[in-house]
Amino acid sequence: MKIEEKIAAAVSEVIKELAGTEPEPGKIVFQKTRKEFRGDLTLVVFPFTKLLKRSPEEVADTIGRALVERVEEVSEFNSVKGFLNMSLTGRFWLGFLGENMDNDKFGYAAAETQQPPVVVEYSSPNTNKPLHLGHIRNNLLGYSVSRLLEASGNNVVKVNLVNDRGIHICKSMLAWMKYGKGETPQSSGKKGDKLVGDYYVRFETELRRQIAGIIEKEDIGEDEARKKAPLMLEAQDLLRRWEARDKEVVEVWEMMNSWVYAGFDLTYRRLGVDFDKIYYESDTYLLGRDIVMEGLEKGVMYKKDDGSVWAGLSEYKIDDKLLLRSDGTSVYMTQDIGTAQLRYDDFTPRQMVYVVGNEQNHHFSVLRKVLDKLGKPYSDAIYHLSYGMVELPAGKMKSREGTVVDADDLMDEMAGTAARITEELGKTQDFSKEEKESLYHIIGLGALKYFILKVDPKKNMLFNPEESVDFNGNTGPFIQYTYARICSVLRKAGEESLTKAPDSLGGAVLNEKEKQLVRTLYDFPAMVREAAAELSPARIANYVYEVAREFNQFYHDYSILNEEDKNLSDMRLCLSSLTALTIRNAMLLLGIEVPERM
RNA sequence: GGUUCCGUAGCUCAGCUGGAUAGAGCAACAGCCUUCUAAGCUGUGGGUCCCAGGUUCGAAUCCUGGCGGAAUCACCA
């Protein structure tokens, strides 16, 4: 039983004896005692003053006295204006330390294998352009949330839904067919996704030229001109040929997509994310159409005179949603209906998490309602993890203005900065070339990932390419550095004294700083559960920063290896060891590696 | 216009289901390396928690109404 539960039970007991009735269980909540007061746990007693008909001070004192008497782990208490601060015994904290210092999985719960899984969809790229900063936030969130769910005992299936068909794909295909002269990644040395992206840009450039010409000649609006532009008509024709399985078109499509996938694979690998299953829209969009047709037969959807099929949503006070165009082709919503069904058939998950930007909030709320109308049992299992935009100092990223921050370029820059700073500090003089490269990658990505994940997912965030590459303060490298420092101490201490250490724990007394650190480490398992429940890596990021900061204070103030009292020295080694484990495990939940030297 | 989200120090962000005097980092200034890694530590200055009501013993946090910003409401994805 956790100590909080034990104390809560005792509090409940005391109140029952005095007042005759037990307080509601939810009213007994503990918080960490604030630094300026003495104690480890604080109970707010205001909720009980009415029940006991006494002043907050009296209530706090009464409960405090009873707890010291009845709960052996509670050593003393003080009360300030209705706040009951209690201290736990050194024995309790040292016991916690000894039990966990060797626990590689500290903070992680074992998977409940019987439970149906949670499916997490993330990344979901289009195959017409390379990944950029926005995708990075998506990928990091999706990966981290998956790890969080795993660490709190869930079975998790990570899936990617690749949007590999549609008019946008046809645009880059068309440009390549018209202007490409057979260029391939091999012939040009370009990364496949970059090459295809270049042709997408080329299409847009040529298209704009045509539109401008049409507007000038015919004096019509831009939207109208766009519809008439020959390139646009050709792209639409290409889509129709693709849907008709035209051999030539399908070949080009397969070839260009394979280039893109090779490019994505490299980016994913560098980013450190992966998937258990990849869905392709080209495989699933027809299923959605079938389901919609079923809905039509059952009468939950309706057909307009022009042949288009709609879901009526007036009962939810929102506009009806088109599900099939008048020409019978499907839209984005149709396809998502299909993939939801497929996912349900594949895994019967208890929850389906979609990591998708907040610009699609409306889309997902409609998706749930449509699935509900269709009578699908999994409509409630759909959860849209909606995250905010990544903005640049100049505002939103715009491909037209060339302000898109490319994922590969960004990772290169981060590693480059890591290399420059590390060399300046002279930290890697005895590193081999491979070791250096690996380290700079770890630090550069650590900085990037931490920077992005420490922000609450639902908030928009600002990314300043000039300033964001900070390695001091509340940053990934700071936390990695703390870890490397601890490793250095542990290396010097050697294996033997560390394994012997728990035996001598009994003889040590924790000072305030040490106790504060242990207290923070103690919170880690609960923190993982909370972060998983909220699907918020930011909680872990901010927590692990606090751990690192507290350790550095302790490290600065007290000597570990040069402490003469052997009991103290050993205890501090244990404390350092558990701190390192906590930092490592927390960072791994964020998808961030930690180096043993830096 | 409807809906949803956001608004906390000069800047970037924390602040858990309501709890004590609202916290970090960056930037500025002042200190600390013959001692386990100074990517560190310590200190100083910096706040109308957007505004106004309400609920409560207690509100940055919950409710209502404003103001400001973002997203969305496509036979786009």
XYZ file of C-alpha atoms (C1' of nucleotides) in Angstrom:
675
model
C 0.000 0.000 0.000
C 1.209 3.451 -0.795
C 2.009 5.634 2.161
C -0.526 8.274 1.112
C -3.283 5.679 1.203
C -2.183 4.467 4.577
C -2.226 7.958 6.035
C -5.514 8.783 4.328
C -7.078 5.725 5.938
C -5.825 6.860 9.330
C -7.151 10.366 8.786
C -10.512 8.969 7.840
C -10.515 6.833 10.955
C -9.694 9.752 13.227
C -12.436 11.905 11.765
C -14.938 9.118 12.090
C -14.100 8.691 15.758
C -14.509 12.388 16.434
C -17.440 13.274 14.222
C -19.222 9.961 13.824
C -19.112 10.114 10.034
C -16.335 9.519 7.564
C -15.332 12.272 5.180
C -15.735 11.657 1.469
C -12.644 9.805 0.249
C -11.976 12.448 -2.382
C -11.602 15.123 0.292
C -8.453 13.627 1.767
C -5.763 14.801 -0.609
C -2.112 15.319 0.090
C 0.211 17.703 -1.543
C 3.915 18.177 -1.384
C 4.856 20.440 1.493
C 6.083 23.777 0.225
C 9.769 24.416 0.635
C 9.370 27.187 3.171
C 7.683 24.850 5.666
C 9.004 21.840 7.466
C 7.539 18.529 6.381
C 7.084 16.143 3.467
C 3.352 15.807 2.999
C 0.656 18.358 3.630
C -2.985 17.739 4.334
C -5.401 20.608 3.881
C -7.871 20.331 6.741
C -10.406 22.994 5.766
C -12.796 20.418 4.314
C -13.138 18.799 7.747
C -13.714 21.852 9.900
C -17.468 21.819 9.378
C -17.699 18.132 10.089
C -15.740 18.457 13.314
C -17.126 21.867 14.271
C -13.721 23.150 15.329
C -11.225 25.706 14.102
C -8.800 24.703 11.346
C -5.898 24.989 13.787
C -7.506 22.614 16.266
C -8.434 20.139 13.556
C -4.904 20.134 12.161
C -3.359 19.613 15.573
C -5.757 16.852 16.511
C -5.247 14.929 13.309
C -1.512 15.542 13.419
C -1.167 14.138 16.921
C -3.201 11.090 16.013
C -1.145 10.400 12.910
C 2.165 10.536 14.731
C 0.735 8.079 17.209
C -0.875 5.657 14.778
C 1.204 5.688 11.619
C 4.739 4.569 12.209
C 6.080 6.334 9.113
C 4.888 9.724 10.351
C 7.569 11.125 12.600
C 6.356 14.623 13.405
C 3.999 17.363 12.356
C 3.383 21.079 12.490
C 0.346 23.042 11.499
C 0.015 26.463 9.971
C -3.378 28.039 9.435
C -5.223 24.889 8.517
C -2.353 23.216 6.731
C -1.106 20.090 8.425
C 2.504 19.448 7.479
C 3.861 16.058 8.427
C 7.294 14.558 8.135
C 7.936 10.960 7.279
C 10.711 9.015 8.978
C 14.175 8.766 7.501
C 13.669 5.026 7.651
C 10.748 5.295 5.255
C 12.673 7.356 2.706
C 15.793 5.223 2.934
C 13.648 2.125 2.564
C 12.185 3.535 -0.626
C 15.663 4.317 -1.884
C 17.009 0.843 -1.141
C 14.043 -0.876 -2.755
C 14.265 0.996 -6.025
C 17.873 1.891 -6.654
C 18.445 -1.258 -8.713
C 15.061 -1.208 -10.391
C 15.756 -0.662 -14.077
C 12.063 -0.212 -14.694
C 11.541 2.353 -11.957
C 8.380 4.296 -12.730
C 7.123 1.873 -15.356
C 4.142 -0.381 -14.719
C 4.070 -3.892 -16.135
C 1.809 -4.389 -19.145
C -1.593 -5.849 -18.419
C -1.517 -8.406 -21.173
C -5.220 -9.244 -21.035
C -6.311 -5.690 -21.734
C -7.359 -4.722 -25.244
C -4.812 -2.336 -26.703
C -4.793 1.365 -27.305
C -4.134 2.234 -30.930
C -2.194 5.454 -31.398
C -2.137 6.972 -34.852
C 0.466 9.586 -35.533
C 2.634 11.068 -38.260
C 0.132 10.513 -41.084
C 2.114 12.204 -43.841
C 1.152 13.040 -47.387
C 3.447 11.518 -49.955
C 3.868 14.678 -51.981
C 6.316 16.584 -49.821
C 8.995 16.060 -47.170
C 8.355 16.217 -43.436
C 8.612 19.597 -41.747
C 8.578 21.115 -38.278
C 4.833 20.594 -37.871
C 5.258 16.871 -38.528
C 8.042 16.810 -35.991
C 5.725 17.944 -33.214
C 3.209 15.365 -34.333
C 5.741 12.524 -34.443
C 7.329 13.387 -31.123
C 3.954 13.648 -29.421
C 2.676 10.421 -30.907
C 5.771 8.472 -30.026
C 5.967 9.847 -26.503
C 2.282 9.327 -25.796
C 2.661 5.722 -26.937
C 5.523 5.192 -24.535
C 3.592 6.856 -21.733
C 0.639 4.576 -22.286
C 2.942 1.554 -22.321
C 4.660 2.679 -19.152
C 1.339 2.919 -17.394
C 0.471 -0.667 -18.222
C -1.316 -0.448 -21.569
C -0.742 -2.505 -24.643
C -0.098 -0.035 -27.390
C -0.184 -0.331 -31.152
C 1.499 2.521 -32.999
C 0.055 3.071 -36.433
C 0.747 5.413 -39.292
C -1.834 6.287 -41.906
C -0.083 7.279 -45.079
C -2.031 9.532 -47.339
C -0.717 8.144 -50.582
C -3.466 9.004 -53.032
C -5.481 11.966 -54.127
C -5.205 15.047 -56.230
C -2.148 16.416 -54.412
C -0.163 13.295 -55.248
C -1.221 13.584 -58.864
C 0.138 17.102 -58.966
C 3.722 16.065 -58.228
C 3.330 13.091 -60.565
C 2.150 15.308 -63.372
C 4.985 17.785 -62.908
C 7.509 14.976 -62.918
C 6.010 13.446 -66.070
C 6.025 16.808 -67.851
C 9.289 18.330 -66.680
C 11.219 15.539 -64.981
C 13.187 14.126 -67.890
C 13.382 10.872 -66.020
C 15.102 12.277 -62.945
C 15.397 9.806 -60.064
C 16.905 9.956 -56.575
C 19.810 7.913 -57.952
C 20.413 10.157 -60.933
C 20.210 13.400 -58.992
C 21.491 12.314 -55.594
C 18.437 13.861 -53.980
C 16.580 12.276 -51.096
C 13.401 10.742 -52.528
C 10.874 12.752 -50.543
C 12.749 15.958 -51.365
C 12.764 15.175 -55.049
C 9.019 14.516 -55.149
C 8.422 17.618 -53.057
C 10.361 19.672 -55.583
C 7.992 18.552 -58.333
C 5.006 19.443 -56.197
C 6.413 22.946 -55.882
C 7.115 22.965 -59.606
C 3.484 22.115 -60.305
C 2.248 24.982 -58.154
C 4.661 27.401 -59.828
C 3.583 26.442 -63.315
C -0.056 26.422 -62.296
C 0.159 29.947 -60.904
C 1.685 31.093 -64.151
C -1.232 29.626 -66.087
C -3.775 31.118 -63.702
C -2.228 34.551 -64.052
C -2.389 34.235 -67.822
C -6.029 33.221 -67.765
C -7.038 36.022 -65.423
C -5.358 38.545 -67.683
C -6.950 37.233 -70.858
C -10.446 36.436 -69.664
C -10.956 38.848 -66.770
C -12.327 36.252 -64.337
C -11.711 35.510 -60.640
C -8.810 33.435 -59.379
C -10.944 30.518 -58.194
C -12.592 30.250 -61.566
C -9.310 30.551 -63.408
C -7.840 27.805 -61.246
C -10.630 25.455 -62.256
C -10.008 26.154 -65.930
C -6.230 25.943 -65.889
C -4.984 23.150 -68.185
C -2.575 21.806 -65.561
C -5.407 21.494 -63.068
C -7.537 19.645 -65.596
C -4.641 17.351 -66.410
C -4.097 16.575 -62.732
C -7.759 15.709 -62.315
C -7.577 13.507 -65.356
C -4.566 11.781 -63.861
C -6.563 11.072 -60.696
C -9.357 9.532 -62.720
C -6.865 7.372 -64.609
C -5.343 6.334 -61.296
C -8.745 5.327 -59.915
C -9.300 3.387 -63.134
C -6.005 1.576 -62.505
C -4.377 2.905 -65.668
C -1.177 0.878 -65.904
C 1.146 3.711 -66.819
C -0.196 6.018 -64.129
C -0.083 3.363 -61.426
C 3.522 2.585 -62.320
C 4.612 6.182 -61.940
C 2.605 6.440 -58.742
C 4.244 3.365 -57.250
C 7.699 4.458 -58.281
C 7.422 7.968 -56.903
C 5.829 6.792 -53.662
C 8.649 4.306 -53.160
C 11.113 7.188 -53.411
C 9.163 9.071 -50.790
C 9.013 6.108 -48.428
C 12.753 5.611 -48.635
C 13.159 9.258 -47.709
C 10.632 9.098 -44.874
C 12.320 6.020 -43.468
C 15.559 7.922 -43.094
C 13.832 10.819 -41.395
C 11.852 8.570 -39.050
C 14.965 6.660 -38.126
C 16.890 9.795 -37.289
C 13.952 11.123 -35.358
C 13.795 7.853 -33.444
C 10.163 7.024 -34.092
C 8.641 3.827 -35.423
C 5.334 2.098 -36.109
C 3.836 -1.312 -35.544
C 1.595 -1.055 -38.559
C 1.301 1.219 -41.539
C -2.019 1.834 -43.236
C -2.244 3.266 -46.730
C -5.181 5.318 -47.778
C -5.098 3.670 -51.180
C -5.934 0.402 -49.416
C -8.701 1.739 -47.211
C -10.691 4.431 -48.965
C -13.021 1.965 -50.678
C -14.033 0.394 -47.376
C -15.296 3.757 -46.178
C -17.433 4.033 -49.267
C -18.986 0.632 -48.598
C -19.826 1.590 -45.029
C -21.461 4.787 -46.192
C -23.511 2.861 -48.734
C -24.645 0.536 -45.951
C -25.672 3.566 -43.948
C -27.631 4.770 -46.917
C -29.476 1.469 -47.155
C -30.236 1.538 -43.448
C -31.596 5.028 -43.858
C -29.189 6.822 -41.530
C -27.634 8.660 -44.491
C -29.481 10.369 -47.302
C -28.939 11.017 -50.995
C -29.450 14.300 -52.762
C -30.844 14.626 -56.257
C -27.388 15.060 -57.733
C -26.390 11.696 -56.302
C -24.198 12.952 -53.444
C -24.550 11.197 -50.101
C -24.810 13.081 -46.797
C -25.014 12.509 -43.070
C -27.697 14.638 -41.466
C -26.346 16.234 -38.318
C -29.005 18.803 -37.471
C -29.734 16.942 -34.221
C -26.211 18.008 -33.156
C -26.796 21.539 -34.413
C -24.064 21.349 -37.008
C -24.185 21.341 -40.776
C -24.771 18.113 -42.640
C -21.633 16.408 -43.840
C -20.945 15.235 -47.366
C -19.652 11.667 -47.476
C -19.705 10.807 -51.173
C -19.429 13.259 -54.037
C -22.024 13.325 -56.764
C -19.610 11.409 -58.979
C -19.378 8.695 -56.340
C -15.821 9.399 -55.235
C -14.972 9.601 -51.570
C -13.732 12.470 -49.433
C -11.406 12.588 -46.447
C -14.205 11.789 -43.995
C -15.212 8.730 -45.991
C -11.722 7.401 -45.814
C -11.485 7.970 -42.053
C -14.674 6.005 -41.567
C -13.004 3.151 -43.392
C -9.764 3.251 -41.468
C -11.579 3.415 -38.130
C -13.453 0.262 -39.059
C -10.300 -1.446 -40.245
C -8.492 -0.580 -37.060
C -11.367 -1.896 -35.013
C -11.371 -5.135 -36.997
C -7.609 -5.500 -36.626
C -7.237 -4.813 -32.907
C -10.602 -4.272 -31.174
C -8.884 -1.538 -29.193
C -10.336 -0.005 -26.066
C -9.253 3.370 -27.334
C -8.121 4.840 -30.653
C -5.986 7.914 -30.209
C -5.489 10.177 -33.217
C -2.576 12.557 -32.913
C -3.686 15.242 -35.330
C -3.400 19.033 -35.323
C -6.137 21.203 -33.890
C -7.159 22.436 -37.305
C -9.046 19.172 -37.540
C -11.024 19.497 -34.301
C -14.242 19.831 -36.214
C -13.421 16.923 -38.477
C -13.006 14.532 -35.573
C -16.058 15.689 -33.720
C -18.030 15.042 -36.908
C -16.348 11.662 -37.395
C -17.503 10.507 -33.970
C -21.043 11.643 -34.642
C -21.196 9.984 -38.049
C -19.878 6.709 -36.630
C -22.405 7.012 -33.858
C -25.196 7.401 -36.398
C -23.890 4.356 -38.201
C -24.236 2.467 -34.923
C -20.542 1.660 -34.676
C -19.594 0.430 -31.199
C -16.213 2.146 -31.384
C -17.425 5.693 -31.920
C -16.814 6.505 -28.261
C -13.350 4.939 -28.382
C -12.125 7.621 -30.735
C -10.025 10.258 -29.049
C -8.553 13.155 -30.955
C -5.299 14.234 -29.321
C -5.400 17.716 -30.700
C -2.219 19.722 -30.601
C -1.483 23.343 -31.393
C 0.384 24.774 -34.321
C 4.104 25.389 -34.337
C 4.585 28.997 -35.330
C 7.666 30.842 -36.449
C 8.481 34.378 -35.340
C 7.108 35.539 -38.689
C 3.873 33.607 -38.127
C 2.642 30.391 -39.685
C 4.905 28.359 -41.921
C 4.018 28.938 -45.540
C 5.417 26.780 -48.298
C 4.616 29.518 -50.793
C 6.903 31.905 -48.958
C 9.579 29.318 -48.398
C 9.341 29.597 -44.613
C 8.796 25.887 -44.052
C 11.370 24.443 -41.678
C 12.425 21.099 -43.118
C 12.726 18.222 -40.652
C 16.043 16.906 -41.958
C 17.605 20.351 -42.138
C 16.495 21.100 -38.617
C 17.995 17.893 -37.247
C 21.235 18.667 -39.085
C 21.361 22.107 -37.557
C 20.694 20.832 -34.057
C 23.442 18.225 -34.320
C 25.753 20.859 -35.757
C 25.114 23.197 -32.868
C 25.663 20.355 -30.424
C 28.990 19.623 -32.106
C 30.096 23.254 -32.014
C 29.230 23.791 -28.349
C 30.709 20.492 -27.247
C 33.960 21.136 -29.103
C 34.157 24.622 -27.629
C 33.848 23.168 -24.168
C 36.527 20.639 -25.051
C 34.500 17.731 -23.771
C 35.150 15.177 -26.445
C 38.864 15.312 -27.105
C 39.322 11.609 -26.405
C 36.192 10.549 -28.320
C 36.455 8.540 -31.525
C 34.844 9.934 -34.649
C 31.889 7.577 -34.303
C 31.445 8.401 -30.637
C 31.401 12.079 -31.414
C 28.866 11.696 -34.151
C 26.604 9.628 -31.957
C 26.904 12.080 -29.075
C 26.131 15.139 -31.172
C 23.097 13.422 -32.557
C 21.883 12.515 -29.089
C 22.391 16.037 -27.767
C 21.019 17.833 -30.800
C 17.891 15.741 -30.889
C 17.579 15.928 -27.137
C 17.487 19.701 -27.371
C 14.902 19.661 -30.140
C 12.651 17.022 -28.643
C 12.685 18.496 -25.183
C 12.001 21.969 -26.508
C 8.903 20.751 -28.302
C 7.605 18.272 -25.767
C 7.858 20.494 -22.710
C 5.022 22.621 -24.023
C 1.448 21.584 -23.251
C 0.279 19.801 -26.443
C -2.901 21.764 -26.879
C -1.157 25.104 -26.927
C 0.254 26.739 -29.983
C 3.970 27.127 -29.615
C 6.593 29.421 -30.985
C 9.734 28.056 -32.543
C 12.451 30.570 -33.128
C 15.191 28.946 -35.222
C 17.635 31.621 -34.028
C 16.994 31.246 -30.308
C 15.551 27.828 -29.813
C 18.869 26.075 -29.959
C 19.595 26.718 -26.314
C 21.559 24.212 -24.264
C 21.417 25.874 -20.851
C 18.647 26.033 -18.291
C 15.378 24.247 -18.900
C 16.584 22.232 -21.893
C 17.224 18.677 -22.972
C 21.014 18.988 -22.888
C 20.893 20.296 -19.312
C 19.077 17.158 -18.241
C 21.366 14.943 -20.316
C 24.345 16.669 -18.755
C 23.042 15.942 -15.291
C 22.733 12.301 -16.241
C 26.265 12.199 -17.652
C 27.551 13.798 -14.456
C 25.961 11.123 -12.331
C 27.364 8.411 -14.583
C 30.777 9.906 -14.098
C 30.448 9.709 -10.331
C 29.128 6.171 -10.483
C 31.992 5.119 -12.757
C 34.484 6.484 -10.301
C 32.755 4.829 -7.394
C 32.971 1.457 -9.123
C 30.500 -1.358 -9.071
C 31.424 -2.838 -5.719
C 30.706 0.017 -3.421
C 27.426 0.625 -5.171
C 26.107 -2.884 -4.715
C 27.223 -2.859 -1.108
C 25.545 0.432 -0.509
C 22.002 -0.613 0.420
C 23.365 -2.423 3.476
C 24.709 0.745 4.955
C 21.590 2.782 4.260
C 20.322 2.254 7.768
C 23.149 4.232 9.232
C 22.587 7.359 7.188
C 20.591 10.463 7.982
C 19.119 12.497 5.141
C 19.734 16.215 5.091
C 17.090 18.590 3.749
C 18.391 18.676 0.206
C 18.698 14.928 0.013
C 15.248 14.427 1.375
C 13.813 16.882 -1.090
C 15.425 14.936 -3.916
C 14.194 11.565 -2.652
C 10.762 13.042 -2.214
C 10.760 14.178 -5.838
C 11.998 10.805 -7.088
C 9.269 9.163 -5.064
C 6.687 10.997 -7.176
C 7.896 9.562 -10.478
C 5.610 6.521 -10.764
C 2.549 8.637 -9.967
C 3.745 11.261 -12.417
C 3.913 8.664 -15.191
C 0.349 7.587 -14.486
C -0.898 11.166 -14.524
C 0.956 12.058 -17.695
C -0.448 8.943 -19.368
C -3.965 9.713 -18.213
C -3.671 13.213 -19.619
C -1.698 12.088 -22.680
C 0.737 14.845 -21.827
C 4.477 14.348 -22.305
C 4.848 17.926 -21.083
C 4.131 16.715 -17.557
C 7.085 14.358 -17.716
C 9.334 16.971 -19.295
C 8.701 19.502 -16.579
C 9.024 16.855 -13.917
C 12.368 15.525 -15.086
C 13.697 19.063 -15.249
C 12.850 19.468 -11.599
C 14.691 16.236 -10.816
C 17.786 17.432 -12.652
C 17.712 20.818 -10.976
C 17.389 19.328 -7.520
C 20.171 16.878 -8.176
C 22.506 19.622 -9.329
C 21.827 21.589 -6.180
C 22.584 18.547 -4.083
C 25.666 17.767 -6.155
C 26.924 21.289 -5.708
C 26.361 21.410 -1.971
C 27.572 17.971 -0.913
C 30.350 15.645 -1.858
C 29.455 12.092 -2.751
C 32.773 10.272 -3.114
C 34.829 12.478 -0.811
C 32.405 12.268 2.071
C 34.267 10.739 5.006
C 31.282 9.149 6.677
C 30.997 5.884 4.766
C 27.292 5.558 5.513
C 26.620 8.960 4.035
C 28.816 8.388 1.037
C 27.078 5.118 0.253
C 23.645 6.588 0.740
C 24.505 9.433 -1.644
C 25.636 6.924 -4.217
C 22.276 5.199 -3.972
C 20.520 8.515 -4.273
C 22.585 9.401 -7.330
C 21.936 6.034 -8.855
C 18.171 6.298 -8.465
C 18.276 9.849 -9.793
C 20.087 8.625 -12.896
C 17.543 5.860 -13.405
C 14.689 8.288 -13.026
C 16.188 10.755 -15.459
C 16.875 8.028 -17.984
C 13.440 6.457 -17.705
C 11.696 9.817 -17.868
C 13.703 10.913 -20.888
C 13.043 7.622 -22.666
C 9.337 8.326 -22.246
C 9.996 11.469 -24.251
C 11.970 9.535 -26.824
C 15.177 11.226 -25.714
C 18.378 9.291 -25.217
C 20.841 10.096 -22.451
C 24.627 9.882 -22.897
C 26.960 8.468 -20.270
C 29.560 11.073 -21.063
C 29.206 14.523 -22.515
C -21.855 35.129 -37.536
C -21.727 29.790 -34.951
C -18.386 26.332 -32.485
C -13.681 25.015 -30.120
C -8.978 26.362 -28.006
C -5.589 29.928 -25.987
C -4.437 34.734 -22.924
C 0.519 34.188 -16.418
C 7.484 38.529 -15.760
C 10.645 42.105 -21.585
C 10.769 36.872 -24.314
C 9.649 31.294 -24.090
C 6.932 28.458 -20.835
C 5.329 25.699 -15.722
C 1.514 26.036 -12.176
C -1.931 18.554 -11.063
C -8.653 17.140 -9.667
C -9.742 25.078 -6.283
C -5.339 25.710 -1.202
C -0.173 28.824 2.099
C 3.688 34.839 0.015
C 2.090 32.781 -8.404
C 7.252 29.624 -10.258
C 11.348 28.195 -13.925
C 14.519 29.256 -18.053
C 16.269 33.023 -21.410
C 17.799 38.091 -21.490
C 20.313 42.046 -17.670
C 23.406 42.682 -13.408
C 26.641 40.611 -9.215
C 29.230 36.368 -7.244
C 31.297 30.818 -7.114
C 36.146 26.217 -10.487
C 44.080 23.697 -6.775
C 37.928 19.458 -4.401
C 33.114 13.924 -7.734
C 32.068 17.266 -15.432
C 31.045 25.399 -14.572
C 26.176 22.448 -20.555
C 26.628 23.678 -13.305
C 25.492 26.527 -8.562
C 24.081 31.178 -5.690
C 22.070 36.071 -5.451
C 19.498 40.938 -7.390
C 15.822 43.310 -10.225
C 11.317 42.091 -13.038
C 3.688 40.422 -12.177
C -3.340 44.447 -12.678
C -2.213 35.915 -13.624
C -6.508 40.118 -20.291
C -11.037 42.800 -17.926
C -15.670 42.703 -14.970
C -18.985 40.070 -12.117
C -20.295 35.363 -9.514
C -19.605 30.553 -6.521
C -16.319 29.466 -2.007
C -13.472 29.575 4.393
C -10.126 30.122 0.031
C -9.933 31.428 -7.351
C -4.356 32.033 -12.033
C -7.460 27.439 -11.581
C -14.622 26.613 -11.504
C -19.249 29.554 -13.721
C -21.282 33.894 -16.606
C -20.402 38.123 -19.672
C -16.953 41.096 -22.276
C -11.918 42.086 -24.826
C -7.726 40.143 -27.650
C -5.507 36.069 -30.591
C -5.749 31.186 -33.171
C -8.347 27.222 -35.597
C -12.634 25.604 -37.953
C -17.612 25.693 -40.115
C -15.572 22.858 -48.517
C -18.330 17.947 -53.703
C -9.706 20.168 -49.983
C -6.854 16.913 -47.093
